[in-house]
XYZ file of C-alpha atoms in Angstrom:
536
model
C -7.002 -9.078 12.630
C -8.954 -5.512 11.266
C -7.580 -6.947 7.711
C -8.258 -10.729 7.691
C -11.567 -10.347 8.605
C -12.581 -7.351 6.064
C -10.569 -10.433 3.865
C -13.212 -12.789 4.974
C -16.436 -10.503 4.601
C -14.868 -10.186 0.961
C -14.448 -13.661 -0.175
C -17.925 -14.617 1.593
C -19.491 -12.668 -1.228
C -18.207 -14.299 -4.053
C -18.577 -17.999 -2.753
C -22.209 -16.873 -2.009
C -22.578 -16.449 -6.056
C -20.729 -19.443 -6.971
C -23.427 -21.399 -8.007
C -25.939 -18.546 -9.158
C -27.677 -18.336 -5.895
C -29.645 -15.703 -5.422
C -31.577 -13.321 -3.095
C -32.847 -15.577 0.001
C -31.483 -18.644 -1.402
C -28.512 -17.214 -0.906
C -28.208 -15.122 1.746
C -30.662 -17.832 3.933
C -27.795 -19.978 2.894
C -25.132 -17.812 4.313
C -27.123 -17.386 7.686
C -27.290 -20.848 7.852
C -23.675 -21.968 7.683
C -23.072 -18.978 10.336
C -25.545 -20.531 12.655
C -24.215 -23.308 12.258
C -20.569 -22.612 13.480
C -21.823 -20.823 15.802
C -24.114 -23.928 17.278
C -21.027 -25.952 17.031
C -18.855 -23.576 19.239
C -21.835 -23.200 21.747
C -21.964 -26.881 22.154
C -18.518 -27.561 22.724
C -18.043 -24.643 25.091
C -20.996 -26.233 27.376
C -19.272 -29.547 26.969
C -15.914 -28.411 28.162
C -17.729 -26.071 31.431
C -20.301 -29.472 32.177
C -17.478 -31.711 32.051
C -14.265 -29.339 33.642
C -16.082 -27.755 36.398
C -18.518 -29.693 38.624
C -22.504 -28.766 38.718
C -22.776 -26.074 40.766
C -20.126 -23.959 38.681
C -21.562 -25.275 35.554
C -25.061 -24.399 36.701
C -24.215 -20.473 38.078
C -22.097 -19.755 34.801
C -25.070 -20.833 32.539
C -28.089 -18.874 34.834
C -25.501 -15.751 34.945
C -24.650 -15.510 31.355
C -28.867 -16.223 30.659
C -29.750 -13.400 32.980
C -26.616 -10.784 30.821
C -28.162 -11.641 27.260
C -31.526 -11.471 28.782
C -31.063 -7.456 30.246
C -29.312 -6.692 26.906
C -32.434 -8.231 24.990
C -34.344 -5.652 27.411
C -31.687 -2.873 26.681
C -31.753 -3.540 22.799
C -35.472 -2.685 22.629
C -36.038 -4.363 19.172
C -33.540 -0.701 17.806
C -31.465 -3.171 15.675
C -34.997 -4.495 13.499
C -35.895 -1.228 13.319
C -32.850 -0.035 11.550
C -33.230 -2.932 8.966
C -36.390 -1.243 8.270
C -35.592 2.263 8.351
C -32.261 2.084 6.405
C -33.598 -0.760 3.804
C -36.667 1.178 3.339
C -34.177 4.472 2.450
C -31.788 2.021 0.170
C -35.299 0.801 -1.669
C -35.738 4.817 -2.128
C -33.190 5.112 -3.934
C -33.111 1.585 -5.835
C -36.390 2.764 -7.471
C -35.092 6.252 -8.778
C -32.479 4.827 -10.153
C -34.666 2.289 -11.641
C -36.845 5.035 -13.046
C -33.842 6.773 -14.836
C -32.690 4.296 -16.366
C -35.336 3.628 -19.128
C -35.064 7.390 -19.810
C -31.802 7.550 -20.685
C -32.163 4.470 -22.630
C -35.054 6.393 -24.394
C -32.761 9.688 -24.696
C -30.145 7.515 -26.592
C -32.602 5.886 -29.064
C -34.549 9.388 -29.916
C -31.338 10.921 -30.311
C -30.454 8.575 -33.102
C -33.652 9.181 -34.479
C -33.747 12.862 -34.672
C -30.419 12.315 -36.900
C -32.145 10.322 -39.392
C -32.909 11.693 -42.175
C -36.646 10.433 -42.934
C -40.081 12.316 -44.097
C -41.042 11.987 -40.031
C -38.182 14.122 -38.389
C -40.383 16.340 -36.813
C -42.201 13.791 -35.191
C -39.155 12.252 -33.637
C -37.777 15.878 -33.027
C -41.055 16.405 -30.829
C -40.416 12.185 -28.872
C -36.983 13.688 -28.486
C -37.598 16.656 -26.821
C -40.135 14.946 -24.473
C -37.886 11.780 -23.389
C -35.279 14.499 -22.727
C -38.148 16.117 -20.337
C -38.751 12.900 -19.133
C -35.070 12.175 -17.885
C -34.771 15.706 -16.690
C -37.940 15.389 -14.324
C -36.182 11.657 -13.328
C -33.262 12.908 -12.857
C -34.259 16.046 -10.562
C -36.714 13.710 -8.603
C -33.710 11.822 -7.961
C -31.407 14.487 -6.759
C -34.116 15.370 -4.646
C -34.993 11.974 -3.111
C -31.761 9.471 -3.211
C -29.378 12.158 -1.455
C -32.036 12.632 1.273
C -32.812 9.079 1.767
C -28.985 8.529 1.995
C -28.214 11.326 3.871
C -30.874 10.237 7.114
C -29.041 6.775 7.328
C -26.598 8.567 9.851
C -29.221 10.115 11.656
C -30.860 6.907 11.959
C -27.895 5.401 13.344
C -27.484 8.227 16.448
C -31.051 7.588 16.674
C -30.250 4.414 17.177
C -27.115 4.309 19.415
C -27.495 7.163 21.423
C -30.607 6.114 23.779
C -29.252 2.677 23.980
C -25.803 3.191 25.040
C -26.481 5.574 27.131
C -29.637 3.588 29.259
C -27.042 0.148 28.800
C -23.913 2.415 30.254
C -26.454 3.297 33.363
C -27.964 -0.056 33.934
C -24.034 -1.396 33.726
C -23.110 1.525 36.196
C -25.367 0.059 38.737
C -24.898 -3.078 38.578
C -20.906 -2.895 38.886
C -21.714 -0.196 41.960
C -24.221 -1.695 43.813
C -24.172 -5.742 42.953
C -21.198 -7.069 45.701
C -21.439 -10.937 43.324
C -18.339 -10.324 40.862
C -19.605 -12.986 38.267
C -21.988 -9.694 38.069
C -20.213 -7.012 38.430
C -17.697 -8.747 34.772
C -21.077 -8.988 33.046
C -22.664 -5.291 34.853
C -19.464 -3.859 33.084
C -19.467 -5.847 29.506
C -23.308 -5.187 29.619
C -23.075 -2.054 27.011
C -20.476 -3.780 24.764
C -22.907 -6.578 24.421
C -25.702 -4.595 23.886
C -24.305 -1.991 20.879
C -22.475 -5.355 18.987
C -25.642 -6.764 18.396
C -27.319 -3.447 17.286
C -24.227 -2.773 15.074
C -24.217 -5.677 13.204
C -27.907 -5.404 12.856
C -27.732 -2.291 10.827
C -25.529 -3.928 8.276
C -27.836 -6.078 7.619
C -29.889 -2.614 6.621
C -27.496 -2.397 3.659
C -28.652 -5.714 2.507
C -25.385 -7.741 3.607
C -25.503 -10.865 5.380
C -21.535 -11.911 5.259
C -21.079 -9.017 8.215
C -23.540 -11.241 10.434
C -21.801 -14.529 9.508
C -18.644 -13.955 10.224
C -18.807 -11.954 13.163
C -22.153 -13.375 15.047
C -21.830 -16.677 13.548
C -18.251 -17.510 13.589
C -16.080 -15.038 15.789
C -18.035 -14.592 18.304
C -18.892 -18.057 19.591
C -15.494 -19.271 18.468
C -13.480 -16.525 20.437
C -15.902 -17.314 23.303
C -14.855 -21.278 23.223
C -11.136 -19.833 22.358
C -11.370 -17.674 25.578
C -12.814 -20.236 28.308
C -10.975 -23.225 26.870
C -7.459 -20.924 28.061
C -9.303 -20.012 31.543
C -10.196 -23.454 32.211
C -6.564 -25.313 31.492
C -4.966 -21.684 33.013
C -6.561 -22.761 36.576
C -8.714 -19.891 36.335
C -12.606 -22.291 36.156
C -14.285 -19.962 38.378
C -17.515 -18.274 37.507
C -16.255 -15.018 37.196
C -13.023 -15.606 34.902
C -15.419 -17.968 32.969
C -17.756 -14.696 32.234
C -15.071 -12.733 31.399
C -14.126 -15.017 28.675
C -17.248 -15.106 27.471
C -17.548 -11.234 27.255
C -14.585 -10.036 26.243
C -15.395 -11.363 22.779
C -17.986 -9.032 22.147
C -15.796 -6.317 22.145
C -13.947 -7.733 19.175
C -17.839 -7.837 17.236
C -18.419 -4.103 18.236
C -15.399 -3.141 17.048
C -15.288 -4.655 13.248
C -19.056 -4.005 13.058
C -18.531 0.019 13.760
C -15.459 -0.174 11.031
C -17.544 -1.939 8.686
C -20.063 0.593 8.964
C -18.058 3.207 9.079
C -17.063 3.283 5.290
C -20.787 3.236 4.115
C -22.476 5.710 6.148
C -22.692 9.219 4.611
C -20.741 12.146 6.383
C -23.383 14.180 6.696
C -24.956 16.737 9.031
C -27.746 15.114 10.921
C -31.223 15.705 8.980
C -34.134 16.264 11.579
C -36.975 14.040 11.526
C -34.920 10.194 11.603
C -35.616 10.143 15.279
C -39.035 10.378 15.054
C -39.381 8.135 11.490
C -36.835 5.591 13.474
C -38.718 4.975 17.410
C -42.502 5.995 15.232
C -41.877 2.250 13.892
C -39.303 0.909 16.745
C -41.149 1.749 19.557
C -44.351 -0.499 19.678
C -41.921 -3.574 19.290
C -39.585 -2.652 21.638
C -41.939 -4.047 24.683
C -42.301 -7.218 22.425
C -38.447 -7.315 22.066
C -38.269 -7.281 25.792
C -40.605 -10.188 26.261
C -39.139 -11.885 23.535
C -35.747 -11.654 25.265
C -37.420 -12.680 28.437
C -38.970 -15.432 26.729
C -35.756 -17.149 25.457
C -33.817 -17.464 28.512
C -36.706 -18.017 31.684
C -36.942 -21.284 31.409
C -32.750 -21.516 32.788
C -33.888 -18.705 35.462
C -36.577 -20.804 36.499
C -35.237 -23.700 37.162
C -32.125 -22.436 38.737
C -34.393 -20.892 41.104
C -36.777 -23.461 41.882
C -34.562 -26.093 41.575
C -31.195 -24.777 41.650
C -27.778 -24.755 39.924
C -27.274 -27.941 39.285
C -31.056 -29.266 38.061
C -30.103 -25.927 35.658
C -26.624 -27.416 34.620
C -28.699 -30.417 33.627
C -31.359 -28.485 32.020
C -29.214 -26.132 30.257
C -27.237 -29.654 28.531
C -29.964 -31.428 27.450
C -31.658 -28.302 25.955
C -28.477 -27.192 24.345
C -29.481 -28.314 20.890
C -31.933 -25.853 20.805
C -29.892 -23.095 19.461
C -29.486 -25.097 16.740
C -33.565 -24.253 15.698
C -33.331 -21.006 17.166
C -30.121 -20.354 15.337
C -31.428 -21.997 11.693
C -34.673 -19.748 12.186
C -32.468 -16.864 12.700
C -30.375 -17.266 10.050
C -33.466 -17.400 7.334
C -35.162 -14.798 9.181
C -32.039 -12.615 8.603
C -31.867 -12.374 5.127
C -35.605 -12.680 4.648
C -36.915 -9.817 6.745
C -35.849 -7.079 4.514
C -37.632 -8.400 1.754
C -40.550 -9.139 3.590
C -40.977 -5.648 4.754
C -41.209 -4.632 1.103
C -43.257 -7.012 0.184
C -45.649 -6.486 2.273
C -45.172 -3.041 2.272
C -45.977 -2.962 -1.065
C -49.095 -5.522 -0.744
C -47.293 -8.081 -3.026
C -48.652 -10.915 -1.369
C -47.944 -12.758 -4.251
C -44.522 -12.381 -2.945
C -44.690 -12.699 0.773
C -45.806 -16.004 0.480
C -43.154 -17.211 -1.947
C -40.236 -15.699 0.673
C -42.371 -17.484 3.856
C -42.796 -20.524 1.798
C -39.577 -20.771 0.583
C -37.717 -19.860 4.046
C -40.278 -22.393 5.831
C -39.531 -25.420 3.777
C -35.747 -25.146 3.935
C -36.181 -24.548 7.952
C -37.943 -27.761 8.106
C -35.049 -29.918 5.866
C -32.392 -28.525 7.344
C -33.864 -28.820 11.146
C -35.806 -32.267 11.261
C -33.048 -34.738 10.707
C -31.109 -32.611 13.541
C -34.036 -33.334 16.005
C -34.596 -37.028 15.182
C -31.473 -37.385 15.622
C -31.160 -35.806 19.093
C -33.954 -37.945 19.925
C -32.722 -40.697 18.821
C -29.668 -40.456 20.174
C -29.947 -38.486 23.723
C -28.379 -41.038 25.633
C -25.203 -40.853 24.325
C -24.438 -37.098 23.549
C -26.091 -36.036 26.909
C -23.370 -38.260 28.638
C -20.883 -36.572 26.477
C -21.422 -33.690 28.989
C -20.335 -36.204 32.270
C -21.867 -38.265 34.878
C -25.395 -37.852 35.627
C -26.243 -35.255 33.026
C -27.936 -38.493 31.082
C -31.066 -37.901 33.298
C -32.063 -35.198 31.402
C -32.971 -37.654 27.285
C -36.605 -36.700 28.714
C -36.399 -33.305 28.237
C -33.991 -34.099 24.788
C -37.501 -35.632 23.592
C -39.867 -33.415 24.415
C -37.329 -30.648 22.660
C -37.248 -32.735 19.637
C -40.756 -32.711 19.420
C -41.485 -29.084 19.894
C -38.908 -27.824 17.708
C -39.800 -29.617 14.904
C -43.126 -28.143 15.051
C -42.027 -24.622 15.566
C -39.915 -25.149 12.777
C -43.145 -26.104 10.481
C -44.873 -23.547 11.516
C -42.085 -20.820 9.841
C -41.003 -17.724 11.173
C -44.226 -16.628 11.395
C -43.375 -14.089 14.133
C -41.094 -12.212 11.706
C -44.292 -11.906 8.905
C -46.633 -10.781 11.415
C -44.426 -7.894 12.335
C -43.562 -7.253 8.991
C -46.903 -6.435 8.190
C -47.304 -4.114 10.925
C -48.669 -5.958 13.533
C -46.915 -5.448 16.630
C -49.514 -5.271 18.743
C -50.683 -8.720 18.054
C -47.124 -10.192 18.100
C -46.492 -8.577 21.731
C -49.969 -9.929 22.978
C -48.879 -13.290 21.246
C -45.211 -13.347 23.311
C -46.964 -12.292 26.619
C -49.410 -15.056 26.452
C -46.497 -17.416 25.655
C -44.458 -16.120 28.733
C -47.919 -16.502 31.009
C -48.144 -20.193 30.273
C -44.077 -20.586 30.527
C -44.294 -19.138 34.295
C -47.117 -20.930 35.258
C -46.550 -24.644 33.751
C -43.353 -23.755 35.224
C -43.778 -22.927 38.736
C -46.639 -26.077 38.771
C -44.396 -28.314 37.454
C -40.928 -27.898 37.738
C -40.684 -28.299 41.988
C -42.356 -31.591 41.381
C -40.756 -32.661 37.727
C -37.407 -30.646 37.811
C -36.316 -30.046 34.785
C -38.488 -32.211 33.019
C -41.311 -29.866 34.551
C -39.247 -26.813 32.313
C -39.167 -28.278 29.628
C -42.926 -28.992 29.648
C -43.833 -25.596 30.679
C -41.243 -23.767 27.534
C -43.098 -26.298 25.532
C -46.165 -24.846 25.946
C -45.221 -21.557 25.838
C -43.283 -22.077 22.632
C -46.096 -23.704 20.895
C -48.509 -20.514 22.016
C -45.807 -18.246 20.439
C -46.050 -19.788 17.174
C -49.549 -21.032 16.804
C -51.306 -17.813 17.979
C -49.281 -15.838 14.863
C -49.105 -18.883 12.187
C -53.403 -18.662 13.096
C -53.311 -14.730 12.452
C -51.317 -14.060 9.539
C -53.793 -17.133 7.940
C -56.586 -15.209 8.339
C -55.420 -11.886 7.597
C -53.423 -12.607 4.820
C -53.435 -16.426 3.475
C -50.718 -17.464 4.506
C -49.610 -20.939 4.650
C -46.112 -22.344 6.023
C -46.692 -25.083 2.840
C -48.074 -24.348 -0.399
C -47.216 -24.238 -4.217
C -43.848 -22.386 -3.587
C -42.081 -25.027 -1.397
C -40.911 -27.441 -4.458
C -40.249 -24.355 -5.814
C -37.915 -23.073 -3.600
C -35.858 -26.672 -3.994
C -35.512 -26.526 -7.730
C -33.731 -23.295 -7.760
C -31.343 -24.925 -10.165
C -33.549 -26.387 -12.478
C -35.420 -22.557 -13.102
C -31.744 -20.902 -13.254
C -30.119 -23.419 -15.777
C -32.060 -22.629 -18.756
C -31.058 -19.077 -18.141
C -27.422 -20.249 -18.590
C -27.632 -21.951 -21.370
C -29.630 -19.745 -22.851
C -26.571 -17.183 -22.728
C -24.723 -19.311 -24.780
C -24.848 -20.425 -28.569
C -28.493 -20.424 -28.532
C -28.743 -17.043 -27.209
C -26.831 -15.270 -30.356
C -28.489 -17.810 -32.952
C -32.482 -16.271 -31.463
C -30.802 -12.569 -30.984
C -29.757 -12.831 -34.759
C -33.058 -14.812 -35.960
C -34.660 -11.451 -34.609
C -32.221 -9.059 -36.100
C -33.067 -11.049 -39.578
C -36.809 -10.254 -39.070
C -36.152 -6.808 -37.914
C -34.441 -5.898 -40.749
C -37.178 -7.912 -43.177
C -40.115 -6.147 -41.236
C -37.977 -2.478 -41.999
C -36.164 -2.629 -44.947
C -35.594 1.278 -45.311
C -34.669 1.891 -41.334
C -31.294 0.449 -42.089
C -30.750 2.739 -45.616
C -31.967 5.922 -43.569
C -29.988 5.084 -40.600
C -26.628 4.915 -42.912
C -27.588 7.550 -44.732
C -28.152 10.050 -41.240
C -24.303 8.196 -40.249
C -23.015 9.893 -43.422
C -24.786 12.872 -42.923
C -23.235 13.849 -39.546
């Protein structure tokens, strides 16, 4: 299993460069076809529980699992962003050192074939010689100084990481499994720590700038081991609630597993180097409250409605709003590969930059997103009766999904730029207003509307989560969702193909053309350069 997989994660990266792709294109790309297996095996799984167990079992299953990803989101406390930051920000470290040396040694190699000529100017070339040579010395010293150091805390930021999580996930799990008598919650009290240090683990790869780690094991093995799993429980005899959640946790072992060995051979054995706590929760810590909200934020309007309406007005709810993983997914998947390079842009104040990456993620979220939702609107009918009798009830709430999702999905991820640029205050005061109008259009509506009532009140809440930041990081920054770089970002091919041909015949025809010149321009460099050859 250990080797098919590390197979996978291989061969992921070289179909990702198959057709020049590059950067978010790319990676964005790779997110996407993740989130989209991983929609795919969602749906079918709530297919097969809707239509193989009746509503009631249907409906507890879906408001159980809701209420396990929801504590973990708690648990997490946004430490899996913050070691994108921390350990990109250390890889960037080094990245520009190297940078830096490079043009120094290039310079070394060209004044030492000076200094051999044998021209009236030696001494002047001696002197460029001996200060390039300087030069790469004081490169290469600032990077024995910085890149081993920056490397070095990537392991500290990683027990930083782990260690408070686990251990406040192991306690919460403790309690639960002691003092909860409902199994279905004593299985998910006792997976609760598995499922919270899998998502934190395969987080930090994404640190290293790989995306193929996320794919495969959040996007495809994951959801499909979970489908795998409950498909065997339900045609074993064993549909009851609690068997059910075991299948769906065990999985997540699996995840935690292949994400600690895929870590485990890029991490630096080192000693642990004081101060990565501190740099780590210094930048974690504001958005862990937002994380928590966030989490909250996903998942209430299930809670609600199974308690104010109960388990099977949830069943209902949770089919016809099933599609929405797809957006939340899709977003995901762009955010993914995205963030990273937003935090250096921004970072940096390349604006320039930033709004080419939100731009360019924005306009692919909305092409690959719309058709899904007309779609679903169009036709609700029919795939909300693929999930049995009576679950048809629920194409209102199908079209009032459509409609909000496709204009979240205009507006960007406009959460992920706000933080980016530092602003978690504003993004936590943006997700508890959201949550405020979720609970209250909720509780108004939903004993009178059911789940139609939900879905109006997480439609109001979602559009105050992304209105409130799309509104902020306009006037801060300039940002627009739309602008100059969205055709760009769908002509990718069209501004890489000259480059290719370029490489070819008409590449050595221009690199001679400017030899010819060269050599007109300088007729004695060539003579003195033969002459130093035959001198040494």
């Amino acid at each position: 299993m250990v080797t098919l997989i590390s197979a996978q994660l291989a061969r992921l990266s070289v179909l990702s460069r198959l057709f020049g792709m590059s950067g978010v294109a790319r990676d964005g790309l790779a997110g996407l076809a993740g989130a989209g297996a991983g929609a795919g095996a969602q749906f079918l799984m709530v297919v097969l529980v809707t239509r193989e167990t009746g509503k009631q079992t249907a409906g507890v299953f879906f408001g159980a699992t809701a209420l396990c990803l929801t504590v973990a989101g708690i648990l997490r406390m946004d430490v899996g962003n913050g070691l994108i930051h921390v350990i990109a920000r250390a890889g960037a470290s080094g990245r520009a050192c190297a940078h830096d040396r490079t043009p120094a040694h290039v310079h070394v190699r060209h004044r030492a074939c000076a200094s051999a000529h044998v021209h009236a100017h030696a001494h002047a070339h001696a002197r460029d010689c001996a200060c390039a040579c300087a030069c790469a010395r004081d490169c290469a010293c600032a990077c024995a100084r910085a890149t081993p150091c920056a490397h070095a805390r990537v392991r500290g930021y990683m027990r930083a990481a782990l260690t408070p999580v686990a251990a406040l996930s192991l306690t919460v799990g403790a309690v639960v499994v002691t003092c909860v008598p409902d199994p279905v919650f004593r299985v998910l009290g006792a997976a609760l720590p598995v499922v919270v240090c899998a998502e934190v683990m395969v987080a930090a790869t994404r640190g290293f700038g790989a995306m193929s780690p996320t794919v495969l094991l959040e996007g495809v093995l994951l959801p499909t081991a979970q489908l795998v799993l409950v498909t065997l429980a339900v045609l074993a005899g064993g549909g009851s609630v609690p068997v059910l959640a075991a299948a769906w946790a065990l999985p997540h072992l699996a995840v935690l597993a292949l994400a600690a060995l895929w870590l485990r051979g890029r991490l630096p054995r080192t000693p642990y180097v004081s101060g990565t706590a501190g740099d780590l929760w210094r930048h974690t810590w504001p958005r862990s409250a937002a994380a928590a909200v966030q989490a909250v934020f996903q998942r209430l309007d299930i809670m609600i409605v199974a308690m104010l309406a109960g388990p099977a007005e949830a069943a209902v709810y949770t089919a016809a709003t099933r599609f929405k993983v797809v957006g939340q997914l899709a977003n995901r998947g762009l955010a993914q590969a995205a963030q990273p390079r937003l935090v250096a842009a921004l970072a940096a104040r390349d604006l320039p930059r930033a709004r080419e990456l939100y731009q360019s993620a924005t306009v692919w979220l909305v092409l690959l997103t719309w058709p899904v939702w007309l779609g679903y609107a169009v036709f609700a009918p029919w795939l909300l009766g693929l999930f049995g009798g009576g679950y048809a009830s629920g194409t209102p709430v199908a079209l009032v999904l459509a409609a909000t999702m496709m204009l979240a999905c205009a507006c960007g991820m406009v959460d992920v730029v706000l933080t980016a640029a530092g602003h978690t205050g504003s993004s936590l005061a943006n997700l508890v207003a959201a949550v405020a109008v979720t609970v209250a259009l909720g509780a108004w509506l939903i004993p009178s509307w059911g789940a139609l009532g939900a879905a109006l009140g997480w439609a109001g809440g979602t559009l105050v989560k992304n209105l409130l930041p799309l509104w902020q990081i306009h006037r801060r920054y300039g940002l627009r969702p739309f602008g100059s770089h969205s055709l760009t970002a769908l002509t990718w091919w069209r501004t890489r193909r000259p480059a290719r041909e370029e490489t070819g015949q008409e590449a050595r025809r221009r690199t001679r053309g400017e030899a010819e010149q060269e050599t007109a321009a300088h007729p004695r460099g060539e003579a003195e350069q033969e002459t130093g050859r035959q001198t040494r």
